[in-house]
Short mmCIF file of C-alpha atoms in Angstrom, two decimals:
data_model
loop_
_atom_site.label_atom_id
_atom_site.label_comp_id
_atom_site.label_asym_id
_atom_site.label_seq_id
_atom_site.Cartn_x
_atom_site.Cartn_y
_atom_site.Cartn_z
CA MET K 1 0.09 0.00 -0.04
CA GLU K 2 2.81 2.38 0.44
CA VAL K 3 4.13 1.74 -2.82
CA ALA K 4 0.83 2.86 -4.20
CA ASN K 5 0.54 5.83 -1.96
CA GLU K 6 4.19 6.82 -3.24
CA LEU K 7 3.28 6.41 -6.77
CA HIS K 8 -0.01 8.55 -6.65
CA ALA K 9 1.91 11.20 -4.67
CA LYS K 10 4.70 11.35 -7.58
CA MET K 11 2.13 11.12 -10.24
CA ASP K 12 0.37 14.13 -8.59
CA GLU K 13 3.39 16.13 -8.46
CA VAL K 14 4.40 15.42 -11.99
CA SER K 15 0.75 16.21 -13.19
CA LYS K 16 -0.22 18.96 -11.19
CA ASP K 17 0.64 21.50 -13.85
CA ALA K 18 -0.16 19.61 -16.71
CA GLU K 19 -3.12 19.10 -19.20
CA PRO K 20 -6.48 17.39 -17.81
CA SER K 21 -5.75 14.59 -20.40
CA PHE K 22 -2.28 14.25 -19.12
CA LYS K 23 -3.49 13.77 -15.85
CA PHE K 24 -6.10 11.13 -16.56
CA ARG K 25 -3.51 9.38 -18.65
CA ALA K 26 -0.93 9.56 -15.91
CA PHE K 27 -3.77 7.98 -13.53
CA SER K 28 -4.58 5.14 -15.85
CA GLU K 29 -0.95 4.30 -16.27
CA SER K 30 -0.33 4.28 -12.55
CA ARG K 31 -3.32 1.93 -12.11
CA LEU K 32 -1.78 -0.15 -14.86
CA ILE K 33 1.50 -0.08 -13.01
CA LEU K 34 -0.02 -1.13 -9.61
CA GLN K 35 -2.07 -4.12 -11.33
CA TYR K 36 1.50 -5.11 -12.87
CA ILE K 37 2.89 -5.10 -9.46
CA SER K 38 0.32 -7.14 -7.94
CA VAL K 39 0.34 -9.63 -10.66
CA GLU K 40 4.26 -10.19 -10.00
CA ILE K 41 3.60 -10.25 -6.31
CA ASN K 42 1.05 -12.94 -6.64
CA MET K 43 3.70 -15.04 -9.16
CA VAL K 44 6.54 -14.57 -6.54
CA THR K 45 4.16 -15.87 -3.95
CA LYS K 46 3.24 -18.90 -6.00
CA ILE K 47 7.08 -19.51 -6.94
CA LEU K 48 7.91 -19.46 -3.39
CA SER K 49 5.40 -21.86 -2.43
CA TYR K 50 6.74 -24.16 -5.03
CA MET K 51 10.12 -23.87 -3.96
CA ASN K 52 9.19 -24.84 -0.42
CA LEU K 53 7.39 -27.84 -1.73
CA LEU K 54 10.62 -28.89 -3.60
CA SER K 55 12.84 -28.15 -0.66
CA LYS K 56 10.57 -30.60 1.33
CA TYR K 57 10.65 -33.30 -1.55
CA ILE K 58 14.37 -32.94 -1.62
CA GLU K 59 14.91 -33.09 2.20
CA ASP K 60 12.81 -36.30 1.87
CA LEU K 61 14.67 -37.66 -1.03
CA ILE K 62 18.03 -37.11 0.80
CA ARG K 63 16.89 -38.57 3.73
CA LYS K 64 15.55 -41.67 2.11
CA THR K 65 18.64 -42.18 -0.13
CA SER K 66 20.92 -41.58 2.85
CA ARG K 67 19.66 -44.70 4.53
CA PHE K 68 21.06 -46.57 1.78
CA HIS K 69 24.52 -44.57 1.75
CA ILE K 70 23.99 -43.67 -1.82
CA LEU K 71 25.15 -40.15 -1.20
#
C-alpha cells in the first residue's frame, strides 16, 4: 500500500501543472503499474510456495537415500 501511495503522490506532483488529458493518462498508467505489481507479487508468492514444496521433497529424498548410503 505504501508503494501505491508513493506512486500516486509522485504522479500527482508530476501532473499538477499538466493538461487534464495528461492527468487522466497518468492516473491510468499508475493504475496499470499497480496491477502489474500485484500480478508480479502473486507470481512470486506462487514460486516461493513451489520452492518450499520442492525443498521438502528434496529433503525427504536425501533422507531416504542417505539410509542406503548412496550419497
